């Protein structure tokens, strides 16, 4: 393992501020250090995008442990870098031990990010004077409230989805395969400036619309049905997410009814998104509408989730969520009804919580 000093360039201010917020957590919890492992947490904290990196934060130091592929980029960001030579976990343990010091202390780590084997390798190499503290979500709870740059990135990623949905209407759906439509959407988003998809696009037609996360393939989209299209893309490292359900031809009265009920539930829930609202209470508003129409057992997933560097992150809108919404949080609102053997509907908008309510970042028509 080789340690290099930080470059002459300082870490950009937005990342210094984030590290300072994390150090406040260390002080509040009386931790002598914290290991950051999740890729999204590493990127949020330092700006480094890496498939193999960890960060050790102490009251005085921020050290990135990574391999040769990412050292130059990390140094260019103004980070102190420890280059991993052999084992990430053994070398990371040495970095943490050296950063905390010979006298030892407490080291917080996220157990959800470690396999059992990695945990054993990590702990075997830690100095005996270090006491581990299992703590999940230390960085995640700081990420939940977005700054202006983050919201702008999500706004631009969301704007690209408008053109993709316009393309769907121009191409038409009947007679095309679901995979053909999904590929046309991906190609459009890439050409429009997206660096990646937030997730594999969902195109679910006919009875396959009853599968909430259907994988599009060679199935031909029939006439007189509904087609659920759930898409998202990445701009400047931040995701977007939006779902629309399209009518092809003349859908049945039952399909029209579940669309109308889902739309009513979605609009009611969006209106309830505001500072101070509990995740479970917003979820209940949509669930009450759908349950009141007789489809309560056909809406089995949570109402929504946060979006940022990850397409699924805090806060959550669900039956069990204790999350309290606050200004500058981002959340999806996506109720659905799924009827096996018949079809399904999901309608989703991505909104940002404002001082007095919310603003939708997704605008394509729901007619």
Coordinates of N, CA, C and O in Angstrom, one line a residue, residues 269 272 276-288 303 316-323:
X269 N -52.0 12.1 -4.0 CA -50.7 11.9 -3.2 C -49.7 13.0 -3.5 O -49.0 13.5 -2.6
X272 N -50.2 16.0 -1.5 CA -49.9 15.9 -0.1 C -48.4 16.0 0.2 O -48.0 16.0 1.4
X276 N -42.8 18.5 6.3 CA -43.4 18.0 7.5 C -44.3 16.7 7.3 O -44.7 16.1 8.3
X277 N -44.6 16.4 6.1 CA -45.5 15.2 5.8 C -44.7 14.0 6.1 O -43.5 13.9 5.8
X278 N -45.4 13.0 6.7 CA -44.7 11.7 6.9 C -44.9 10.8 5.7 O -45.9 10.8 5.0
X279 N -43.8 10.0 5.4 CA -43.9 9.1 4.3 C -45.1 8.2 4.3 O -45.7 8.0 3.3
X280 N -45.4 7.6 5.5 CA -46.5 6.7 5.5 C -47.8 7.4 5.3 O -48.8 6.8 4.8
X281 N -47.9 8.7 5.7 CA -49.2 9.4 5.5 C -49.5 9.7 4.1 O -50.6 9.6 3.6
X282 N -48.4 10.1 3.3 CA -48.6 10.3 1.9 C -48.9 9.0 1.2 O -49.8 9.0 0.3
X283 N -48.3 7.9 1.6 CA -48.6 6.6 1.0 C -50.1 6.3 1.2 O -50.8 5.8 0.3
X284 N -50.5 6.6 2.4 CA -51.9 6.2 2.8 C -52.9 6.9 2.0 O -54.0 6.4 1.7
X285 N -52.7 8.1 1.5 CA -53.6 8.9 0.7 C -53.9 8.2 -0.6 O -55.0 8.0 -1.0
X286 N -52.8 7.8 -1.3 CA -53.0 7.0 -2.5 C -53.6 5.7 -2.3 O -54.5 5.2 -3.0
X287 N -53.2 5.0 -1.2 CA -53.7 3.7 -0.9 C -55.2 3.7 -0.6 O -55.9 2.8 -0.9
X288 N -55.6 4.8 0.1 CA -57.1 4.9 0.4 C -57.9 5.1 -0.8 O -59.0 4.5 -0.9
X303 N -45.4 3.7 -2.3 CA -45.8 4.7 -3.2 C -44.6 5.4 -3.9 O -44.8 5.9 -5.0
X316 N -38.4 7.5 1.9 CA -39.4 6.5 1.3 C -40.8 6.9 1.6 O -41.1 7.5 2.7
X317 N -41.7 6.7 0.7 CA -43.1 6.8 0.9 C -43.7 5.4 0.9 O -43.7 4.7 -0.2
X318 N -44.0 4.9 2.0 CA -44.5 3.5 2.1 C -45.3 3.4 3.4 O -45.4 4.3 4.2
X319 N -46.0 2.2 3.5 CA -46.8 2.0 4.7 C -46.1 2.1 6.0 O -46.7 2.3 7.1
X320 N -44.8 1.8 6.0 CA -44.0 1.7 7.2 C -43.0 2.9 7.4 O -42.3 2.9 8.4
X321 N -43.0 3.8 6.5 CA -42.0 4.9 6.5 C -42.3 5.9 7.6 O -43.3 6.5 7.7
X322 N -41.2 6.1 8.4 CA -41.2 7.2 9.4 C -40.5 8.5 8.9 O -40.3 9.4 9.6
X323 N -40.1 8.4 7.6 CA -39.4 9.6 7.1 C -40.3 10.8 7.0 O -41.4 10.8 6.7

